[in-house]
Tab-separated table of C-alpha atoms and ligand atoms in Angstrom:
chain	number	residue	atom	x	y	z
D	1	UNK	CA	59.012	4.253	42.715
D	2	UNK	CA	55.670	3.802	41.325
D	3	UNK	CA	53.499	6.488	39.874
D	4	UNK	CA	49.953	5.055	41.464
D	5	UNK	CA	48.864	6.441	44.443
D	6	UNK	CA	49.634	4.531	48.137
D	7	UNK	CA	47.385	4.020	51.175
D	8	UNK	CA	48.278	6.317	54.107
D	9	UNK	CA	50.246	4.693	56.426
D	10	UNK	CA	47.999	3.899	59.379
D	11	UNK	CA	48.012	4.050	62.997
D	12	UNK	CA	47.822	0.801	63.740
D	13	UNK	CA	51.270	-0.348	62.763
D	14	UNK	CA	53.751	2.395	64.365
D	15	UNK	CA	56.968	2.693	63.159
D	16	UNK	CA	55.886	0.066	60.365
D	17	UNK	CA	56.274	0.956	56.317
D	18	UNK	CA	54.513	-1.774	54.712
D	19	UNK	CA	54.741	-1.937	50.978
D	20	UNK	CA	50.677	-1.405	50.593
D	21	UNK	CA	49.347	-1.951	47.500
D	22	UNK	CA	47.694	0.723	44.539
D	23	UNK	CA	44.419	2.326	45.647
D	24	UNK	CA	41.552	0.390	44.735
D	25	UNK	CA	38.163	1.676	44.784
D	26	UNK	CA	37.118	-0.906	47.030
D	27	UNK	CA	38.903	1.093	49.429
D	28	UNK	CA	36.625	3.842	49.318
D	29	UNK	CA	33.279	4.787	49.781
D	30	UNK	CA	30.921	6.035	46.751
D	31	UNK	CA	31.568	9.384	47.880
D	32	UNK	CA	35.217	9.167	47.983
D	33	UNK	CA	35.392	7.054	44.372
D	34	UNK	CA	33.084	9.913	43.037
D	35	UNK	CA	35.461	12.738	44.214
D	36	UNK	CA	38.579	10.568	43.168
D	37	UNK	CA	36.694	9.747	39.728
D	38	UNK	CA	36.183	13.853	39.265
D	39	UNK	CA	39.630	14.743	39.639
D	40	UNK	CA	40.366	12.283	37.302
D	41	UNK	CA	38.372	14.830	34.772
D	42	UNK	CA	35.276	12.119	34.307
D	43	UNK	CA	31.745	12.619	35.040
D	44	UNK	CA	31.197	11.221	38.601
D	45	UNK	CA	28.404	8.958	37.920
D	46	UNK	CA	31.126	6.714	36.299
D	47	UNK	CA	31.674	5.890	40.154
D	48	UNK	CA	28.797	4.269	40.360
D	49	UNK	CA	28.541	2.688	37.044
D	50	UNK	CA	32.418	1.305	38.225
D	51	UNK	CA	30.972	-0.144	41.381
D	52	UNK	CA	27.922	-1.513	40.222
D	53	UNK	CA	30.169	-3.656	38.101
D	54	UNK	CA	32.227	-4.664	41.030
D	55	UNK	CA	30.127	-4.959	43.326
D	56	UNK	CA	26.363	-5.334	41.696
D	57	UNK	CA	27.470	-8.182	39.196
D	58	UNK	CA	31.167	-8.971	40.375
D	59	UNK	CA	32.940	-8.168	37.460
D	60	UNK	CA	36.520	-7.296	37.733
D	61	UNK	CA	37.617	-7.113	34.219
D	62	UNK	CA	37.729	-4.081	32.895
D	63	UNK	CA	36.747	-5.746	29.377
D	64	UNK	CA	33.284	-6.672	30.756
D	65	UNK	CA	32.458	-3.332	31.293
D	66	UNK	CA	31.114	-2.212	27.799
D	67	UNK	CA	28.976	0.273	29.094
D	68	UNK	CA	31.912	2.435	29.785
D	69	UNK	CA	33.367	4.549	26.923
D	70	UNK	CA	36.922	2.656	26.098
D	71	UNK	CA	38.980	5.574	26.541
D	72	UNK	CA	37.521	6.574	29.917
D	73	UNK	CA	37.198	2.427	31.016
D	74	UNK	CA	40.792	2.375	30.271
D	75	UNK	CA	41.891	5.337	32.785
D	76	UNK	CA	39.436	4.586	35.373
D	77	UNK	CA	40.238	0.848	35.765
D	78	UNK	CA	44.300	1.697	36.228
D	79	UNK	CA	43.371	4.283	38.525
D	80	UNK	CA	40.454	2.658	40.379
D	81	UNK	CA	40.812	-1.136	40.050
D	82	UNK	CA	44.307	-1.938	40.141
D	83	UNK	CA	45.254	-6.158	39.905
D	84	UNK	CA	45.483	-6.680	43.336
D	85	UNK	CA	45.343	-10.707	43.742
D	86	UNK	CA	46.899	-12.877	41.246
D	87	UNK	CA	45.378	-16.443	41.491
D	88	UNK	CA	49.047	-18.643	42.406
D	89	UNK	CA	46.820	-21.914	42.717
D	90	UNK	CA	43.145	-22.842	42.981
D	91	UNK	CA	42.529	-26.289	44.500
D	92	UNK	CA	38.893	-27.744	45.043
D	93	UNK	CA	38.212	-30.771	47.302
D	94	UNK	CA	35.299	-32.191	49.031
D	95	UNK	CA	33.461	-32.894	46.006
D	96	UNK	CA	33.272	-29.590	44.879
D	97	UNK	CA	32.262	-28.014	47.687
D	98	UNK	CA	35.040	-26.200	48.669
D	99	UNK	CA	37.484	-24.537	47.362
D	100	UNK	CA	40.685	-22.683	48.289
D	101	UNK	CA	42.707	-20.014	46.430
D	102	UNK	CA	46.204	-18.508	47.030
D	103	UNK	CA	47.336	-15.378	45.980
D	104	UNK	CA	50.221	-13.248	45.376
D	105	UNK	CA	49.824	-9.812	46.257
D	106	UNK	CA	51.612	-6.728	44.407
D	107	UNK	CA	54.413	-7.021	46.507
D	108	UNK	CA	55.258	-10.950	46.466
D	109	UNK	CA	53.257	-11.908	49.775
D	110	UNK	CA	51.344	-14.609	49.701
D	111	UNK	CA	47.816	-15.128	51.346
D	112	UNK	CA	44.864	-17.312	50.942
D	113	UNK	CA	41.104	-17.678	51.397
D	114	UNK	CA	38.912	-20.637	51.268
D	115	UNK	CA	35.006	-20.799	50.137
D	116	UNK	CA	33.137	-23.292	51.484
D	117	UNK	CA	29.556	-24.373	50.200
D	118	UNK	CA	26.893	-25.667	52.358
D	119	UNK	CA	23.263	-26.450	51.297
D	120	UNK	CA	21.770	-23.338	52.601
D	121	UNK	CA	24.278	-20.955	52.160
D	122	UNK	CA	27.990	-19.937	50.671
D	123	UNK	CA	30.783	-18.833	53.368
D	124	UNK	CA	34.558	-17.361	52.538
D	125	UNK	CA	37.077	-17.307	54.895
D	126	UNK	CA	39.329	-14.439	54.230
D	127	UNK	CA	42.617	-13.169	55.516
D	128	UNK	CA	43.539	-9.934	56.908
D	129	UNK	CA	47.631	-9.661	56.641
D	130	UNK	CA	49.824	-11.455	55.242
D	131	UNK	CA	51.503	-13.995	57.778
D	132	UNK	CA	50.696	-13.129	61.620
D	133	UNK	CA	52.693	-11.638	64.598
D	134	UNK	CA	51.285	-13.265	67.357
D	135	UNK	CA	53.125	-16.573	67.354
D	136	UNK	CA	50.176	-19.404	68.176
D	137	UNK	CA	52.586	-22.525	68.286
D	138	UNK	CA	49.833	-24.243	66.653
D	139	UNK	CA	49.168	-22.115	63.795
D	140	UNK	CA	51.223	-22.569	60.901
D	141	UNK	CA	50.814	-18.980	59.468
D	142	UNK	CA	51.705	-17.875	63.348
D	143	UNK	CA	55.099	-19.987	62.693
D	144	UNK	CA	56.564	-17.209	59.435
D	145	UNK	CA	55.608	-13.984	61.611
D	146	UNK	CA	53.841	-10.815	60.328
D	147	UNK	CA	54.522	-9.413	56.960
D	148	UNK	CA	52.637	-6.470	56.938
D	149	UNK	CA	48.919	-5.616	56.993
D	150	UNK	CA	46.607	-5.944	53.995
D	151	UNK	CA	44.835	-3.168	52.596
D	152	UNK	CA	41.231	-2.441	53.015
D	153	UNK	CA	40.760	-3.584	48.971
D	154	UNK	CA	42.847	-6.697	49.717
D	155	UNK	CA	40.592	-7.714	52.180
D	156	UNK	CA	37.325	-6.715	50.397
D	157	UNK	CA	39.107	-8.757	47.069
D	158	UNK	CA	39.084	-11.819	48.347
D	159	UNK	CA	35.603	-11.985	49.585
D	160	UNK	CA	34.498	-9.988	45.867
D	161	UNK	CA	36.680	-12.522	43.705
D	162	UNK	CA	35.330	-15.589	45.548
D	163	UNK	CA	31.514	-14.526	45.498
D	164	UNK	CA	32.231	-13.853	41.939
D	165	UNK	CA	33.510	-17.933	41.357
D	166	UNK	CA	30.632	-19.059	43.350
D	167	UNK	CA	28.173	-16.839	41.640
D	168	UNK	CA	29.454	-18.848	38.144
D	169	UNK	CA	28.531	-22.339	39.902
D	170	UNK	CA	32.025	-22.540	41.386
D	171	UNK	CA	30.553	-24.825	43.766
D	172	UNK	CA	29.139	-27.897	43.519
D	173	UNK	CA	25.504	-27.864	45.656
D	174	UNK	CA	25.329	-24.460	47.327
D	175	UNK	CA	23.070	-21.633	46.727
D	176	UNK	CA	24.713	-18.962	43.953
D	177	UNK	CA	25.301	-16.230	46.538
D	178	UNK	CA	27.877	-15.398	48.867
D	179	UNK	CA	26.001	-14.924	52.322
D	180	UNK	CA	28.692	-15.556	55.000
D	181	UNK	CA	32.328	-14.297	55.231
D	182	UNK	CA	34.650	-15.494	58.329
D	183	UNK	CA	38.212	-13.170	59.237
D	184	UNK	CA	39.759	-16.553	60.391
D	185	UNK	CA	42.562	-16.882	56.913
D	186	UNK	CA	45.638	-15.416	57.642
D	187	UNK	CA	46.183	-13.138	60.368
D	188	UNK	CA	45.064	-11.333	62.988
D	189	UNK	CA	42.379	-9.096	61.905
D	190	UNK	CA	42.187	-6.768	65.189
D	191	UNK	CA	45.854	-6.048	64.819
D	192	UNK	CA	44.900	-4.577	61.380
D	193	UNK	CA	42.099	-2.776	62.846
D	194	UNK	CA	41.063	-0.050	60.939
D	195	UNK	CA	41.187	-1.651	57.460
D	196	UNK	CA	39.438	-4.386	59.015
D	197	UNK	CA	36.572	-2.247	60.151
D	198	UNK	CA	36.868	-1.009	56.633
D	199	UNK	CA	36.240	-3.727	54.990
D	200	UNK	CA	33.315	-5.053	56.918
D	201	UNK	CA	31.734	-1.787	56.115
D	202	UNK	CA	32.528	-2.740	52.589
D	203	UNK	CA	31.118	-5.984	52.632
D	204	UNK	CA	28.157	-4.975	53.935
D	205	UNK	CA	26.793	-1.573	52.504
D	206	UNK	CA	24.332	-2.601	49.383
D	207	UNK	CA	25.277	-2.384	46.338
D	208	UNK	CA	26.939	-0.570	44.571
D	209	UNK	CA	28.593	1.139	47.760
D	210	UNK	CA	29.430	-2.845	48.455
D	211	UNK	CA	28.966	-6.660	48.576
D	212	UNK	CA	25.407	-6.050	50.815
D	213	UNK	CA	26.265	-8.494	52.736
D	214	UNK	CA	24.335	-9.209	56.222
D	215	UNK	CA	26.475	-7.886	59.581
D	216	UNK	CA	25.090	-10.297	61.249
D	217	UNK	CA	26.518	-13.081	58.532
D	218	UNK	CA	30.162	-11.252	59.535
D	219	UNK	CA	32.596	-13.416	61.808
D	220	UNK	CA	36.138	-11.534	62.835
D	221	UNK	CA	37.699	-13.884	65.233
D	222	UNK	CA	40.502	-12.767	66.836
D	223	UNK	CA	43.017	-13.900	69.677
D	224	UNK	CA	41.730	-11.216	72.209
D	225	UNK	CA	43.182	-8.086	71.844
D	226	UNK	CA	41.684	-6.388	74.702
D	227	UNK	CA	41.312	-3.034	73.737
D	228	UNK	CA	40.189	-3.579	69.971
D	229	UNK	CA	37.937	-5.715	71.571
D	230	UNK	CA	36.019	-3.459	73.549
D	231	UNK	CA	36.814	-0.504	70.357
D	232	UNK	CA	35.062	-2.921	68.195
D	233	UNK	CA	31.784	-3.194	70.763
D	234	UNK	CA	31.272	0.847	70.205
D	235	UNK	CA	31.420	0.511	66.415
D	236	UNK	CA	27.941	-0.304	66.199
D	237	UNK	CA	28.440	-2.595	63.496
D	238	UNK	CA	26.739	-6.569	64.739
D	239	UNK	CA	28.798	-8.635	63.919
D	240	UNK	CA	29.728	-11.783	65.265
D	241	UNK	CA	33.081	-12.068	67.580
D	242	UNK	CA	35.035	-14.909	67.793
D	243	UNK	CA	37.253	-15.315	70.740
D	244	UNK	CA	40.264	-17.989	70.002
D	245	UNK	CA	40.422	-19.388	73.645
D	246	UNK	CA	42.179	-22.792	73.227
D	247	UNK	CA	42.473	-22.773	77.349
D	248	UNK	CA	40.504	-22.273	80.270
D	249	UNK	CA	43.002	-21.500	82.541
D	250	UNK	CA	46.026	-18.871	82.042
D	251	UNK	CA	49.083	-21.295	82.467
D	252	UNK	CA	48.482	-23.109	78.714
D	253	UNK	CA	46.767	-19.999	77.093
D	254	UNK	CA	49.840	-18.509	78.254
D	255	UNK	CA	51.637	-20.960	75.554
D	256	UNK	CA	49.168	-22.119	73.359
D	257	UNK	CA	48.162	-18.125	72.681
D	258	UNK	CA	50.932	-16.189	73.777
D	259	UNK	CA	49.315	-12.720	73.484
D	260	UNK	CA	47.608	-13.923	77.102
D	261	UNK	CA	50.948	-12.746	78.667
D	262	UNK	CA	49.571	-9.343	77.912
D	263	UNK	CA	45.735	-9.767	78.751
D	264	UNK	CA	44.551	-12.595	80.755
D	265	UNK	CA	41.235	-15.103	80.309
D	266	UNK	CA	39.607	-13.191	82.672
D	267	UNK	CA	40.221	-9.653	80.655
D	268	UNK	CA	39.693	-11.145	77.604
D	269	UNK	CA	36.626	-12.607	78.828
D	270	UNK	CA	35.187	-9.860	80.006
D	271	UNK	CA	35.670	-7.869	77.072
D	272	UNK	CA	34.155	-10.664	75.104
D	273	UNK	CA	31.121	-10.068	78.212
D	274	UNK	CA	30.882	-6.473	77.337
D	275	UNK	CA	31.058	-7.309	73.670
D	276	UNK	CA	27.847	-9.620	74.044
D	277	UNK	CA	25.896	-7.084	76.003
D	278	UNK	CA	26.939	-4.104	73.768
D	279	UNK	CA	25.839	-5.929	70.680
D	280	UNK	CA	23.290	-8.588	71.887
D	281	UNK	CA	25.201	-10.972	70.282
D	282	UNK	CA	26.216	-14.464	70.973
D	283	UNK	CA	30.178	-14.665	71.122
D	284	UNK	CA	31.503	-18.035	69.803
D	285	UNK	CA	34.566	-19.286	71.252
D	286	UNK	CA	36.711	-21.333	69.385
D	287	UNK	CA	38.645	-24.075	71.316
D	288	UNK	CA	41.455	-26.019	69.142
D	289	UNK	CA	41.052	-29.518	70.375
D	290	UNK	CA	45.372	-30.689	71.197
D	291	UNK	CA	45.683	-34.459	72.218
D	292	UNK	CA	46.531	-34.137	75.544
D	293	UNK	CA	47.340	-30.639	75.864
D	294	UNK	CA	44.029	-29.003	76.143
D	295	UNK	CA	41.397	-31.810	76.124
D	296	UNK	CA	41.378	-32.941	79.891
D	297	UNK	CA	38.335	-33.320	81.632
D	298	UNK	CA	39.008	-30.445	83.968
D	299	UNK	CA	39.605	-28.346	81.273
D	300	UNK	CA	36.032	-28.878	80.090
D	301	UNK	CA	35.107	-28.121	83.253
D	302	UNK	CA	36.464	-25.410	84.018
D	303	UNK	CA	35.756	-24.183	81.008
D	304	UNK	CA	32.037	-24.802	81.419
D	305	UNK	CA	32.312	-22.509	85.036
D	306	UNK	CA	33.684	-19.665	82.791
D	307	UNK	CA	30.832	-19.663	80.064
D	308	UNK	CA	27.760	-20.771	82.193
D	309	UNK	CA	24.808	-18.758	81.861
D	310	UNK	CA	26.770	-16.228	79.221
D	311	UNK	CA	25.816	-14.868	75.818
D	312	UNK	CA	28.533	-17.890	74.287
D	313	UNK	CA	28.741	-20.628	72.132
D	314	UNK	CA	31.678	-23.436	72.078
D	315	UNK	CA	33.316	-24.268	68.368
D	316	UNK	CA	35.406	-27.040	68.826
D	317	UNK	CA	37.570	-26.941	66.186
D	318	UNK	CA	39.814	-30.824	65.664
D	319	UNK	CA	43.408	-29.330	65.446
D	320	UNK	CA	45.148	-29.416	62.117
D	321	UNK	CA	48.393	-30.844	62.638
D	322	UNK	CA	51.087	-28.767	60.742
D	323	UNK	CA	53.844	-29.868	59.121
D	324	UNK	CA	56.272	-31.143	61.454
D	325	UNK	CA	54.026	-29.814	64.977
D	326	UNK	CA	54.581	-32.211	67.993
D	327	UNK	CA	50.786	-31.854	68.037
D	328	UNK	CA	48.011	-33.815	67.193
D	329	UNK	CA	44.643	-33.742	67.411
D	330	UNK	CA	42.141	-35.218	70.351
D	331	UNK	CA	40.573	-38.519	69.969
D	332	UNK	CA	36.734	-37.942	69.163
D	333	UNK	CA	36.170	-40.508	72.443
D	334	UNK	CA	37.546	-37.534	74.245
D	335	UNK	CA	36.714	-34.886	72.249
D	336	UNK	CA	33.003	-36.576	72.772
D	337	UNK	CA	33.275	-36.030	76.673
D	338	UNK	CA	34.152	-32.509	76.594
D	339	UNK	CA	31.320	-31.467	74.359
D	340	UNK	CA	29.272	-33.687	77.056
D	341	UNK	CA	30.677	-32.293	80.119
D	342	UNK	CA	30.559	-28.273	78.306
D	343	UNK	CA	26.529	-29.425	77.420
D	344	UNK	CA	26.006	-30.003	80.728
D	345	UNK	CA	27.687	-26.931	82.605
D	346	UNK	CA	24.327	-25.740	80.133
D	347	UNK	CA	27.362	-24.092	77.284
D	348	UNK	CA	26.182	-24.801	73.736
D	349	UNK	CA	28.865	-26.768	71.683
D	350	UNK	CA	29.538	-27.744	68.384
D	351	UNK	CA	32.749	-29.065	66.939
D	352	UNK	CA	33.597	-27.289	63.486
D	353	UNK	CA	33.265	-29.631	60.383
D	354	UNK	CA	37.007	-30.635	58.962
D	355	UNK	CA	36.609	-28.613	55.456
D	356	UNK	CA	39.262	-29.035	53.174
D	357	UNK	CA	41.761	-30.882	55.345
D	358	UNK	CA	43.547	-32.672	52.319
D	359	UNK	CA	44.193	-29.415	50.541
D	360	UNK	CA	46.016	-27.768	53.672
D	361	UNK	CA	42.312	-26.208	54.026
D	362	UNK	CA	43.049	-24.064	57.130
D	363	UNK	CA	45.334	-22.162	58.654
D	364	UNK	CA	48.053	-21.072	56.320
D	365	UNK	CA	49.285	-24.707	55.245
D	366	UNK	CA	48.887	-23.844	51.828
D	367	UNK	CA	51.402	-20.541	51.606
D	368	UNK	CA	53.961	-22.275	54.059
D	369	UNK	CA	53.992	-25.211	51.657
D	370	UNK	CA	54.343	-23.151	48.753
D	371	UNK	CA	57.228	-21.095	50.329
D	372	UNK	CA	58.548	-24.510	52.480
D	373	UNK	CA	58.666	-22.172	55.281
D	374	UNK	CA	56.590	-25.201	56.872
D	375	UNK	CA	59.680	-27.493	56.572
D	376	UNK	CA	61.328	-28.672	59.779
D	377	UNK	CA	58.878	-27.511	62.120
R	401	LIG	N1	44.108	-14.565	64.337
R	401	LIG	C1	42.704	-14.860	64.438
R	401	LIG	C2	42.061	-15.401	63.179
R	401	LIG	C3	42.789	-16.413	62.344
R	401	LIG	S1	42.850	-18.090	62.805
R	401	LIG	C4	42.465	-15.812	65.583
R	401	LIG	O1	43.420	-16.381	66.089
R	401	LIG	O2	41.326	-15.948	66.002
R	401	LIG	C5	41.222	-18.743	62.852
R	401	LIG	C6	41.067	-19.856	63.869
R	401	LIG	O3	41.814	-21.032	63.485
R	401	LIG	C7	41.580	-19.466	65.247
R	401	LIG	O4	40.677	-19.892	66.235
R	401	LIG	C8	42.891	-20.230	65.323
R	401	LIG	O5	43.300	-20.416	66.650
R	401	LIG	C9	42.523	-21.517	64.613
R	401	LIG	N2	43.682	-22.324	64.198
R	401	LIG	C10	44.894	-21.903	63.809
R	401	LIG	N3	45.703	-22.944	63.527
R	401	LIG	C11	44.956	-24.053	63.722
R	401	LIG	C12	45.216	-25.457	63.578
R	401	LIG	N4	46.418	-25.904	63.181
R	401	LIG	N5	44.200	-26.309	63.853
R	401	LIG	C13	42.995	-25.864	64.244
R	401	LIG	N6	42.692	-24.561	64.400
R	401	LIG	C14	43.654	-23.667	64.140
């Protein structure tokens, strides 16, 4: 039994009791820490002064914040800022340019997030549960299956803790600021849906409500759950979808993504279709280039038919072998003719950049090494 408060349980995982962390006040908005913050017997404008700390300078000690009274800093942080990451290892690569965390949460799971620095601008990838139900045979944190969901302040955390390292010259060659955060860590962010939505609002109200973060610098890629899909186009939020396609045609997806037993390319496509004209924008679809598997010719072809003349955009992303996959990634020679052929079905393409491949950068390598869950497969 604990004696701090515990996140409702939520619709989204029936039947479900995850162990959910504290309440944070990163899972609220500034009217709902200034209510919590009165019944706490404070004056509410300690909300703010709270947030602006959090989220204004990205402090998450309470010991930085001397403005506070000590008494009253004392009973707000353990009520409102709970520990909710604990670092397990930090690993930088890359020259300094990017850098990957893992955490343990309150309850033993571990998840990660990477930040990667670019010239122009600072992006975090982030993850949304800890492990993954839907059982990509690719993906190593697919492999472990779903622990539970993460809360909307484990979410937000990440991103806040990260723009907080890079704001301190964390890394090497990149502008101070956080501009760009990706839901492509751990997880599948649209089966976590409402905290997800949650914490994009969080990321992007200004401060000291949130991170003021740009919508339209917001990525939540997800393997095409159909109906949050087309939930997520009536949000009125703009940010970007990604669609994890991997397969033009419905007999790999079927394998390579098993949730396309449930909706096929064609639904998921068109819900990506009705995203794009909903929002106005572009929907990037991220292809996982598998020697052999997914990389024919044909493929690109056919993959160019489906996309032609859409609001889309091709990320060709080089696999990253796991730990004991059968997989491997495409030669570039090939991977070369299927951005050619995709170019000239008129589909933009780019193939994603490699960041932080020698410190199991993507995909949960670094929590299934850590647990040796990875072992064997
Ligand atoms: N569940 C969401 C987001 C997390 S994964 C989704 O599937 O979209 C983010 C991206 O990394 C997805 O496109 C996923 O298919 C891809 N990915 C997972 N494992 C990979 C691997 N071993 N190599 C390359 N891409 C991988």
């Amino acid at each position: 039994m604990t004696s701090l408060p515990v996140l409702p349980l939520s619709p989204d995982a029936p039947g479900r009791r995850p162990a959910l962390p504290p309440r944070h006040l990163a899972d609220l908005d500034l009217a709902g820490r200034q209510a919590l913050v009165a019944e706490l017997g404070e004056p509410a404008f300690r909300a703010k002064q709270l947030s602006t700390h959090y989220f204004g300078r990205l402090v998450r000690d309470p010991a930085g914040m001397t403005d506070l009274p000590a008494a009253s800093r004392d009973r707000l942080a353990e009520s409102l800022m709970p520990r909710l990451l604990t670092p397990v290892r930090e690993l930088a690569c890359d020259g300094g340019a990017t850098r990957k965390a893992l955490w343990r949460l309150h309850d033993g799971s571990l998840v990660e997030s990477v930040l990667m620095g670019y010239p122009d601008r600072v992006t975090v990838c982030i993850s949304s549960q800890a492990g993954c139900g839907m059982a990509c045979p690719f993906c190593a944190t697919g492999q472990a299956g779903l622990t539970r969901n993460l809360s909307t302040a484990e979410i937000v955390d990440q991103a806040v803790y990260l723009a907080g390292a890079a704001a301190s010259g964390a890394v090497t060659g990149s502008p101070p600021r956080l501009s760009h955060v990706v839901f492509m860590g751990m997880g599948e962010p649209l089966a976590n849906y409402s905290r997800v939505v949650e914490a994009v609002r969080r990321l992007c109200a200004p401060a000291p409500e949130g991170l003021g973060l740009s919508q339209r610098h917001v990525t939540v890629s997800t393997v095409g759950l159909v109906p949050a899909m087309r939930r997520l186009a009536g949000e009125g939020l703009s940010v970007t979808l990604a669609l994890s396609l991997h397969a033009p045609d419905d007999e790999l997806r079927d394998e390579l993504v098993p949730v396309n037993q449930r909706w096929k390319v064609a639904e998921v496509l068109d819900a990506a279709w009705d995203y794009a004209s909903r929002t106005g924008r572009r929907v990037s679809v991220e292809y996982a280039m598998i020697r052999d598997v997914n990389d024919q010719p044909w493929r690109a072809d056919l993959l160019g038919q489906l996309l032609a003349g859409r609001l889309a955009h091709v990320n060709l992303i080089p696999l990253n072998p796991t730990p004991g996959s059968r997989w491997d990634a495409s030669p570039k020679p090939v991977e070369r003719e299927f951005v050619r052929r995709l170019r000239e079905a008129g589909v933009s393409t780019t193939v994603r950049d490699t960041r932080g491949r020698e410190i199991d950068g993507a995909c949960g390598q670094l929590a299934a090494s850590e647990t040796g869950s990875a072992d064997g497969r």
